[in-house]
């Protein structure tokens, strides 16, 4: 069962508008990544459904977060169907992110008051998603559907729309400035932020620094604009 209410998810996305997007099949590695992001100030984390048994790792992470990272809102990404949506909700997902716009997933999430962030690549898809209750839509793949210019174009006739670009977001000033200047509600940050050492292991200190920088920049940008 979700530990955070749907509106708490949306409000936290507004307060800490940089979302780590990560998957690893090893619980111990994933646990350390969660902690590294939490120490940076991240309070919303998307664990992606990209491997066999991902729901089992996710369940352990939910229990770990409840006991060790009490303010972390943990959700799942890369979900494309209603059955998988139900499995992850049963395992404690506080929100569900999808690369596609599947209304059947909305029905599952809405019944349990779980935040649903569908992937949209057109104004029509965004409109349908909002009809089904999406408060935030995922723009994916962000560079492929027009990058920051797409957000600007959508926000013109639909200023109420909250867009989270994911894919192509980097922990670097010019990149972050482009997305937030365009009107991004929050951003999903993946591969570029999760630094690995020469031996392939993750550099947890570097990960913390990347997300701290991105979160500090986003908050300062919001205050200044």
GROMACS .gro file of N, CA, C and O in nm, residues 82-178:
model
  388
   82UNK      N    1  -0.172  -0.253  -1.731
   82UNK     CA    2  -0.245  -0.245  -1.606
   82UNK      C    3  -0.206  -0.356  -1.507
   82UNK      O    4  -0.208  -0.334  -1.386
   83UNK      N    5  -0.172  -0.475  -1.558
   83UNK     CA    6  -0.135  -0.585  -1.467
   83UNK      C    7  -0.008  -0.551  -1.389
   83UNK      O    8  -0.002  -0.571  -1.267
   84UNK      N    9   0.091  -0.500  -1.459
   84UNK     CA   10   0.216  -0.463  -1.392
   84UNK      C   11   0.194  -0.346  -1.298
   84UNK      O   12   0.253  -0.339  -1.190
   85UNK      N   13   0.107  -0.255  -1.337
   85UNK     CA   14   0.070  -0.143  -1.250
   85UNK      C   15   0.018  -0.195  -1.117
   85UNK      O   16   0.060  -0.151  -1.009
   86UNK      N   17  -0.073  -0.291  -1.123
   86UNK     CA   18  -0.132  -0.348  -1.001
   86UNK      C   19  -0.027  -0.417  -0.915
   86UNK      O   20  -0.030  -0.406  -0.792
   87UNK      N   21   0.065  -0.488  -0.978
   87UNK     CA   22   0.170  -0.559  -0.903
   87UNK      C   23   0.254  -0.460  -0.822
   87UNK      O   24   0.281  -0.480  -0.703
   88UNK      N   25   0.295  -0.351  -0.886
   88UNK     CA   26   0.380  -0.255  -0.816
   88UNK      C   27   0.303  -0.176  -0.711
   88UNK      O   28   0.360  -0.142  -0.606
   89UNK      N   29   0.177  -0.148  -0.736
   89UNK     CA   30   0.096  -0.083  -0.633
   89UNK      C   31   0.085  -0.174  -0.511
   89UNK      O   32   0.097  -0.130  -0.397
   90UNK      N   33   0.065  -0.302  -0.536
   90UNK     CA   34   0.058  -0.399  -0.427
   90UNK      C   35   0.188  -0.406  -0.349
   90UNK      O   36   0.190  -0.436  -0.229
   91UNK      N   37   0.298  -0.374  -0.416
   91UNK     CA   38   0.430  -0.378  -0.352
   91UNK      C   39   0.473  -0.243  -0.296
   91UNK      O   40   0.589  -0.226  -0.259
   92UNK      N   41   0.380  -0.146  -0.292
   92UNK     CA   42   0.408  -0.022  -0.222
   92UNK      C   43   0.440   0.100  -0.305
   92UNK      O   44   0.486   0.201  -0.249
   93UNK      N   45   0.419   0.096  -0.436
   93UNK     CA   46   0.450   0.212  -0.520
   93UNK      C   47   0.364   0.332  -0.482
   93UNK      O   48   0.241   0.320  -0.470
   94UNK      N   49   0.427   0.446  -0.466
   94UNK     CA   50   0.355   0.569  -0.435
   94UNK      C   51   0.313   0.645  -0.560
   94UNK      O   52   0.229   0.734  -0.552
   95UNK      N   53   0.373   0.610  -0.672
   95UNK     CA   54   0.333   0.666  -0.800
   95UNK      C   55   0.378   0.572  -0.910
   95UNK      O   56   0.466   0.487  -0.889
   96UNK      N   57   0.317   0.586  -1.028
   96UNK     CA   58   0.349   0.500  -1.142
   96UNK      C   59   0.375   0.588  -1.264
   96UNK      O   60   0.292   0.670  -1.301
   97UNK      N   61   0.492   0.569  -1.323
   97UNK     CA   62   0.531   0.644  -1.442
   97UNK      C   63   0.537   0.549  -1.561
   97UNK      O   64   0.580   0.434  -1.547
   98UNK      N   65   0.490   0.596  -1.677
   98UNK     CA   66   0.489   0.512  -1.796
   98UNK      C   67   0.549   0.587  -1.914
   98UNK      O   68   0.536   0.710  -1.923
   99UNK      N   69   0.614   0.517  -2.007
   99UNK     CA   70   0.661   0.583  -2.129
   99UNK      C   71   0.549   0.604  -2.229
   99UNK      O   72   0.568   0.670  -2.331
  100UNK      N   73   0.431   0.546  -2.201
  100UNK     CA   74   0.317   0.557  -2.293
  100UNK      C   75   0.195   0.611  -2.220
  100UNK      O   76   0.193   0.619  -2.097
  101UNK      N   77   0.092   0.644  -2.297
  101UNK     CA   78  -0.033   0.693  -2.240
  101UNK      C   79  -0.138   0.583  -2.251
  101UNK      O   80  -0.201   0.566  -2.354
  102UNK      N   81  -0.150   0.503  -2.145
  102UNK     CA   82  -0.243   0.390  -2.142
  102UNK      C   83  -0.354   0.419  -2.041
  102UNK      O   84  -0.333   0.410  -1.919
  103UNK      N   85  -0.474   0.456  -2.087
  103UNK     CA   86  -0.584   0.490  -1.996
  103UNK      C   87  -0.622   0.379  -1.899
  103UNK      O   88  -0.675   0.407  -1.791
  104UNK      N   89  -0.598   0.253  -1.938
  104UNK     CA   90  -0.631   0.143  -1.847
  104UNK      C   91  -0.545   0.148  -1.721
  104UNK      O   92  -0.590   0.107  -1.613
  105UNK      N   93  -0.423   0.198  -1.734
  105UNK     CA   94  -0.338   0.215  -1.616
  105UNK      C   95  -0.395   0.323  -1.525
  105UNK      O   96  -0.387   0.313  -1.402
  106UNK      N   97  -0.452   0.427  -1.585
  106UNK     CA   98  -0.511   0.536  -1.507
  106UNK      C   99  -0.622   0.482  -1.417
  106UNK      O  100  -0.635   0.522  -1.301
  107UNK      N  101  -0.703   0.392  -1.470
  107UNK     CA  102  -0.814   0.337  -1.393
  107UNK      C  103  -0.764   0.263  -1.268
  107UNK      O  104  -0.821   0.276  -1.159
  108UNK      N  105  -0.657   0.185  -1.287
  108UNK     CA  106  -0.599   0.111  -1.174
  108UNK      C  107  -0.547   0.209  -1.068
  108UNK      O  108  -0.574   0.195  -0.949
  109UNK      N  109  -0.472   0.309  -1.114
  109UNK     CA  110  -0.412   0.405  -1.021
  109UNK      C  111  -0.519   0.489  -0.952
  109UNK      O  112  -0.514   0.512  -0.831
  110UNK      N  113  -0.618   0.534  -1.027
  110UNK     CA  114  -0.720   0.621  -0.970
  110UNK      C  115  -0.804   0.551  -0.865
  110UNK      O  116  -0.847   0.613  -0.767
  111UNK      N  117  -0.828   0.423  -0.884
  111UNK     CA  118  -0.906   0.348  -0.784
  111UNK      C  119  -0.836   0.346  -0.648
  111UNK      O  120  -0.900   0.341  -0.543
  112UNK      N  121  -0.702   0.348  -0.651
  112UNK     CA  122  -0.625   0.343  -0.527
  112UNK      C  123  -0.565   0.478  -0.488
  112UNK      O  124  -0.485   0.485  -0.396
  113UNK      N  125  -0.605   0.584  -0.560
  113UNK     CA  126  -0.556   0.720  -0.535
  113UNK      C  127  -0.403   0.727  -0.545
  113UNK      O  128  -0.335   0.793  -0.465
  114UNK      N  129  -0.351   0.658  -0.647
  114UNK     CA  130  -0.207   0.658  -0.673
  114UNK      C  131  -0.176   0.755  -0.786
  114UNK      O  132  -0.246   0.757  -0.888
  115UNK      N  133  -0.072   0.835  -0.771
  115UNK     CA  134  -0.033   0.928  -0.877
  115UNK      C  135   0.010   0.852  -1.002
  115UNK      O  136   0.087   0.756  -0.994
  116UNK      N  137  -0.040   0.896  -1.116
  116UNK     CA  138  -0.012   0.834  -1.247
  116UNK      C  139   0.049   0.940  -1.338
  116UNK      O  140  -0.009   1.045  -1.360
  117UNK      N  141   0.170   0.912  -1.390
  117UNK     CA  142   0.241   1.005  -1.477
  117UNK      C  143   0.265   0.935  -1.611
  117UNK      O  144   0.365   0.864  -1.628
  118UNK      N  145   0.174   0.951  -1.706
  118UNK     CA  146   0.187   0.883  -1.835
  118UNK      C  147   0.282   0.954  -1.930
  118UNK      O  148   0.299   1.077  -1.923
  119UNK      N  149   0.341   0.878  -2.020
  119UNK     CA  150   0.429   0.934  -2.121
  119UNK      C  151   0.349   0.988  -2.238
  119UNK      O  152   0.265   0.918  -2.295
  120UNK      N  153   0.377   1.112  -2.275
  120UNK     CA  154   0.303   1.176  -2.384
  120UNK      C  155   0.401   1.243  -2.481
  120UNK      O  156   0.501   1.299  -2.438
  121UNK      N  157   0.367   1.237  -2.610
  121UNK     CA  158   0.452   1.298  -2.711
  121UNK      C  159   0.377   1.391  -2.803
  121UNK      O  160   0.430   1.434  -2.906
  122UNK      N  161   0.252   1.424  -2.766
  122UNK     CA  162   0.172   1.515  -2.848
  122UNK      C  163   0.072   1.586  -2.760
  122UNK      O  164   0.039   1.540  -2.649
  123UNK      N  165   0.019   1.698  -2.809
  123UNK     CA  166  -0.082   1.773  -2.735
  123UNK      C  167  -0.208   1.688  -2.716
  123UNK      O  168  -0.271   1.692  -2.610
  124UNK      N  169  -0.243   1.609  -2.817
  124UNK     CA  170  -0.363   1.524  -2.805
  124UNK      C  171  -0.346   1.421  -2.695
  124UNK      O  172  -0.439   1.397  -2.615
  125UNK      N  173  -0.230   1.358  -2.687
  125UNK     CA  174  -0.206   1.260  -2.580
  125UNK      C  175  -0.210   1.327  -2.444
  125UNK      O  176  -0.266   1.272  -2.348
  126UNK      N  177  -0.152   1.445  -2.433
  126UNK     CA  178  -0.155   1.519  -2.306
  126UNK      C  179  -0.298   1.549  -2.265
  126UNK      O  180  -0.337   1.530  -2.149
  127UNK      N  181  -0.379   1.592  -2.360
  127UNK     CA  182  -0.519   1.624  -2.330
  127UNK      C  183  -0.595   1.503  -2.280
  127UNK      O  184  -0.671   1.511  -2.181
  128UNK      N  185  -0.577   1.389  -2.344
  128UNK     CA  186  -0.644   1.267  -2.301
  128UNK      C  187  -0.595   1.226  -2.161
  128UNK      O  188  -0.674   1.186  -2.075
  129UNK      N  189  -0.464   1.236  -2.139
  129UNK     CA  190  -0.407   1.201  -2.008
  129UNK      C  191  -0.468   1.287  -1.899
  129UNK      O  192  -0.502   1.237  -1.790
  130UNK      N  193  -0.485   1.414  -1.927
  130UNK     CA  194  -0.543   1.504  -1.827
  130UNK      C  195  -0.691   1.472  -1.803
  130UNK      O  196  -0.741   1.483  -1.690
  131UNK      N  197  -0.761   1.429  -1.908
  131UNK     CA  198  -0.900   1.386  -1.891
  131UNK      C  199  -0.910   1.267  -1.796
  131UNK      O  200  -1.008   1.251  -1.723
  132UNK      N  201  -0.806   1.183  -1.797
  132UNK     CA  202  -0.803   1.065  -1.710
  132UNK      C  203  -0.738   1.094  -1.575
  132UNK      O  204  -0.711   1.002  -1.499
  133UNK      N  205  -0.712   1.222  -1.547
  133UNK     CA  206  -0.669   1.259  -1.413
  133UNK      C  207  -0.522   1.282  -1.391
  133UNK      O  208  -0.480   1.301  -1.276
  134UNK      N  209  -0.440   1.280  -1.495
  134UNK     CA  210  -0.297   1.301  -1.477
  134UNK      C  211  -0.267   1.447  -1.442
  134UNK      O  212  -0.300   1.537  -1.518
  135UNK      N  213  -0.206   1.468  -1.326
  135UNK     CA  214  -0.166   1.603  -1.285
  135UNK      C  215  -0.032   1.642  -1.347
  135UNK      O  216  -0.007   1.760  -1.371
  136UNK      N  217   0.052   1.543  -1.371
  136UNK     CA  218   0.182   1.564  -1.435
  136UNK      C  219   0.197   1.461  -1.545
  136UNK      O  220   0.166   1.343  -1.525
  137UNK      N  221   0.242   1.503  -1.662
  137UNK     CA  222   0.267   1.409  -1.771
  137UNK      C  223   0.416   1.402  -1.798
  137UNK      O  224   0.488   1.501  -1.784
  138UNK      N  225   0.459   1.284  -1.835
  138UNK     CA  226   0.599   1.262  -1.868
  138UNK      C  227   0.620   1.288  -2.017
  138UNK      O  228   0.548   1.233  -2.101
  139UNK      N  229   0.716   1.371  -2.048
  139UNK     CA  230   0.752   1.397  -2.187
  139UNK      C  231   0.866   1.301  -2.222
  139UNK      O  232   0.977   1.311  -2.170
  140UNK      N  233   0.834   1.204  -2.309
  140UNK     CA  234   0.934   1.099  -2.337
  140UNK      C  235   0.922   1.048  -2.480
  140UNK      O  236   0.810   1.024  -2.527
  141UNK      N  237   1.035   1.027  -2.547
  141UNK     CA  238   1.170   1.071  -2.506
  141UNK      C  239   1.184   1.221  -2.526
  141UNK      O  240   1.154   1.271  -2.634
  142UNK      N  241   1.226   1.289  -2.423
  142UNK     CA  242   1.222   1.435  -2.422
  142UNK      C  243   1.290   1.501  -2.542
  142UNK      O  244   1.231   1.586  -2.608
  143UNK      N  245   1.414   1.464  -2.576
  143UNK     CA  246   1.476   1.529  -2.692
  143UNK      C  247   1.408   1.490  -2.824
  143UNK      O  248   1.396   1.571  -2.916
  144UNK      N  249   1.359   1.367  -2.830
  144UNK     CA  250   1.301   1.316  -2.954
  144UNK      C  251   1.169   1.379  -2.993
  144UNK      O  252   1.134   1.382  -3.111
  145UNK      N  253   1.094   1.430  -2.896
  145UNK     CA  254   0.964   1.490  -2.928
  145UNK      C  255   0.969   1.642  -2.934
  145UNK      O  256   0.866   1.708  -2.941
  146UNK      N  257   1.091   1.696  -2.930
  146UNK     CA  258   1.104   1.841  -2.949
  146UNK      C  259   1.181   1.916  -2.843
  146UNK      O  260   1.202   2.036  -2.856
  147UNK      N  261   1.223   1.847  -2.737
  147UNK     CA  262   1.303   1.912  -2.635
  147UNK      C  263   1.231   2.028  -2.567
  147UNK      O  264   1.108   2.032  -2.562
  148UNK      N  265   1.305   2.124  -2.515
  148UNK     CA  266   1.245   2.238  -2.446
  148UNK      C  267   1.144   2.314  -2.532
  148UNK      O  268   1.045   2.367  -2.479
  149UNK      N  269   1.166   2.319  -2.663
  149UNK     CA  270   1.073   2.391  -2.751
  149UNK      C  271   0.933   2.329  -2.747
  149UNK      O  272   0.833   2.399  -2.762
  150UNK      N  273   0.927   2.198  -2.728
  150UNK     CA  274   0.796   2.131  -2.719
  150UNK      C  275   0.720   2.180  -2.596
  150UNK      O  276   0.600   2.207  -2.602
  151UNK      N  277   0.791   2.191  -2.484
  151UNK     CA  278   0.726   2.239  -2.362
  151UNK      C  279   0.674   2.380  -2.381
  151UNK      O  280   0.559   2.412  -2.345
  152UNK      N  281   0.756   2.467  -2.440
  152UNK     CA  282   0.714   2.605  -2.466
  152UNK      C  283   0.588   2.608  -2.552
  152UNK      O  284   0.494   2.684  -2.526
  153UNK      N  285   0.587   2.524  -2.656
  153UNK     CA  286   0.473   2.522  -2.748
  153UNK      C  287   0.346   2.476  -2.677
  153UNK      O  288   0.238   2.532  -2.698
  154UNK      N  289   0.357   2.375  -2.592
  154UNK     CA  290   0.240   2.322  -2.521
  154UNK      C  291   0.188   2.423  -2.419
  154UNK      O  292   0.067   2.444  -2.405
  155UNK      N  293   0.280   2.486  -2.346
  155UNK     CA  294   0.241   2.577  -2.238
  155UNK      C  295   0.170   2.701  -2.291
  155UNK      O  296   0.100   2.769  -2.214
  156UNK      N  297   0.187   2.733  -2.421
  156UNK     CA  298   0.116   2.847  -2.477
  156UNK      C  299  -0.035   2.832  -2.468
  156UNK      O  300  -0.101   2.906  -2.395
  157UNK      N  301  -0.092   2.733  -2.537
  157UNK     CA  302  -0.237   2.714  -2.531
  157UNK      C  303  -0.284   2.638  -2.407
  157UNK      O  304  -0.403   2.637  -2.376
  158UNK      N  305  -0.192   2.570  -2.336
  158UNK     CA  306  -0.230   2.487  -2.222
  158UNK      C  307  -0.141   2.519  -2.101
  158UNK      O  308  -0.062   2.434  -2.056
  159UNK      N  309  -0.150   2.639  -2.048
  159UNK     CA  310  -0.060   2.680  -1.940
  159UNK      C  311  -0.077   2.600  -1.811
  159UNK      O  312   0.011   2.602  -1.724
  160UNK      N  313  -0.188   2.529  -1.798
  160UNK     CA  314  -0.215   2.449  -1.679
  160UNK      C  315  -0.141   2.315  -1.681
  160UNK      O  316  -0.136   2.245  -1.579
  161UNK      N  317  -0.085   2.278  -1.794
  161UNK     CA  318  -0.022   2.146  -1.807
  161UNK      C  319   0.112   2.141  -1.735
  161UNK      O  320   0.196   2.229  -1.753
  162UNK      N  321   0.132   2.035  -1.657
  162UNK     CA  322   0.258   2.013  -1.585
  162UNK      C  323   0.336   1.903  -1.655
  162UNK      O  324   0.289   1.788  -1.664
  163UNK      N  325   0.454   1.937  -1.706
  163UNK     CA  326   0.533   1.844  -1.787
  163UNK      C  327   0.665   1.808  -1.719
  163UNK      O  328   0.737   1.896  -1.672
  164UNK      N  329   0.694   1.678  -1.716
  164UNK     CA  330   0.821   1.628  -1.665
  164UNK      C  331   0.900   1.566  -1.779
  164UNK      O  332   0.872   1.453  -1.820
  165UNK      N  333   0.999   1.638  -1.835
  165UNK     CA  334   1.083   1.576  -1.937
  165UNK      C  335   1.171   1.468  -1.874
  165UNK      O  336   1.220   1.485  -1.762
  166UNK      N  337   1.191   1.360  -1.945
  166UNK     CA  338   1.276   1.251  -1.897
  166UNK      C  339   1.351   1.193  -2.016
  166UNK      O  340   1.292   1.164  -2.119
  167UNK      N  341   1.482   1.179  -2.001
  167UNK     CA  342   1.567   1.140  -2.112
  167UNK      C  343   1.630   1.266  -2.168
  167UNK      O  344   1.561   1.358  -2.210
  168UNK      N  345   1.762   1.275  -2.163
  168UNK     CA  346   1.829   1.393  -2.216
  168UNK      C  347   1.848   1.503  -2.114
  168UNK      O  348   1.894   1.612  -2.148
  169UNK      N  349   1.811   1.479  -1.988
  169UNK     CA  350   1.833   1.578  -1.882
  169UNK      C  351   1.965   1.548  -1.813
  169UNK      O  352   1.990   1.434  -1.773
  170UNK      N  353   2.049   1.651  -1.799
  170UNK     CA  354   2.183   1.632  -1.744
  170UNK      C  355   2.207   1.723  -1.624
  170UNK      O  356   2.146   1.831  -1.614
  171UNK      N  357   2.295   1.682  -1.532
  171UNK     CA  358   2.326   1.765  -1.415
  171UNK      C  359   2.426   1.875  -1.451
  171UNK      O  360   2.536   1.883  -1.397
  172UNK      N  361   2.384   1.960  -1.542
  172UNK     CA  362   2.472   2.065  -1.595
  172UNK      C  363   2.389   2.192  -1.614
  172UNK      O  364   2.274   2.186  -1.658
  173UNK      N  365   2.447   2.305  -1.580
  173UNK     CA  366   2.370   2.430  -1.572
  173UNK      C  367   2.293   2.464  -1.699
  173UNK      O  368   2.173   2.493  -1.694
  174UNK      N  369   2.361   2.466  -1.813
  174UNK     CA  370   2.294   2.507  -1.936
  174UNK      C  371   2.178   2.414  -1.973
  174UNK      O  372   2.073   2.458  -2.018
  175UNK      N  373   2.198   2.285  -1.951
  175UNK     CA  374   2.094   2.188  -1.982
  175UNK      C  375   1.973   2.208  -1.890
  175UNK      O  376   1.858   2.214  -1.935
  176UNK      N  377   1.999   2.218  -1.761
  176UNK     CA  378   1.890   2.237  -1.665
  176UNK      C  379   1.817   2.369  -1.691
  176UNK      O  380   1.694   2.375  -1.684
  177UNK      N  381   1.894   2.473  -1.721
  177UNK     CA  382   1.833   2.603  -1.747
  177UNK      C  383   1.739   2.598  -1.866
  177UNK      O  384   1.631   2.659  -1.865
  178UNK      N  385   1.779   2.523  -1.971
  178UNK     CA  386   1.693   2.510  -2.089
  178UNK      C  387   1.558   2.451  -2.053
  178UNK      O  388   1.453   2.501  -2.095
   0.00000   0.00000   0.00000
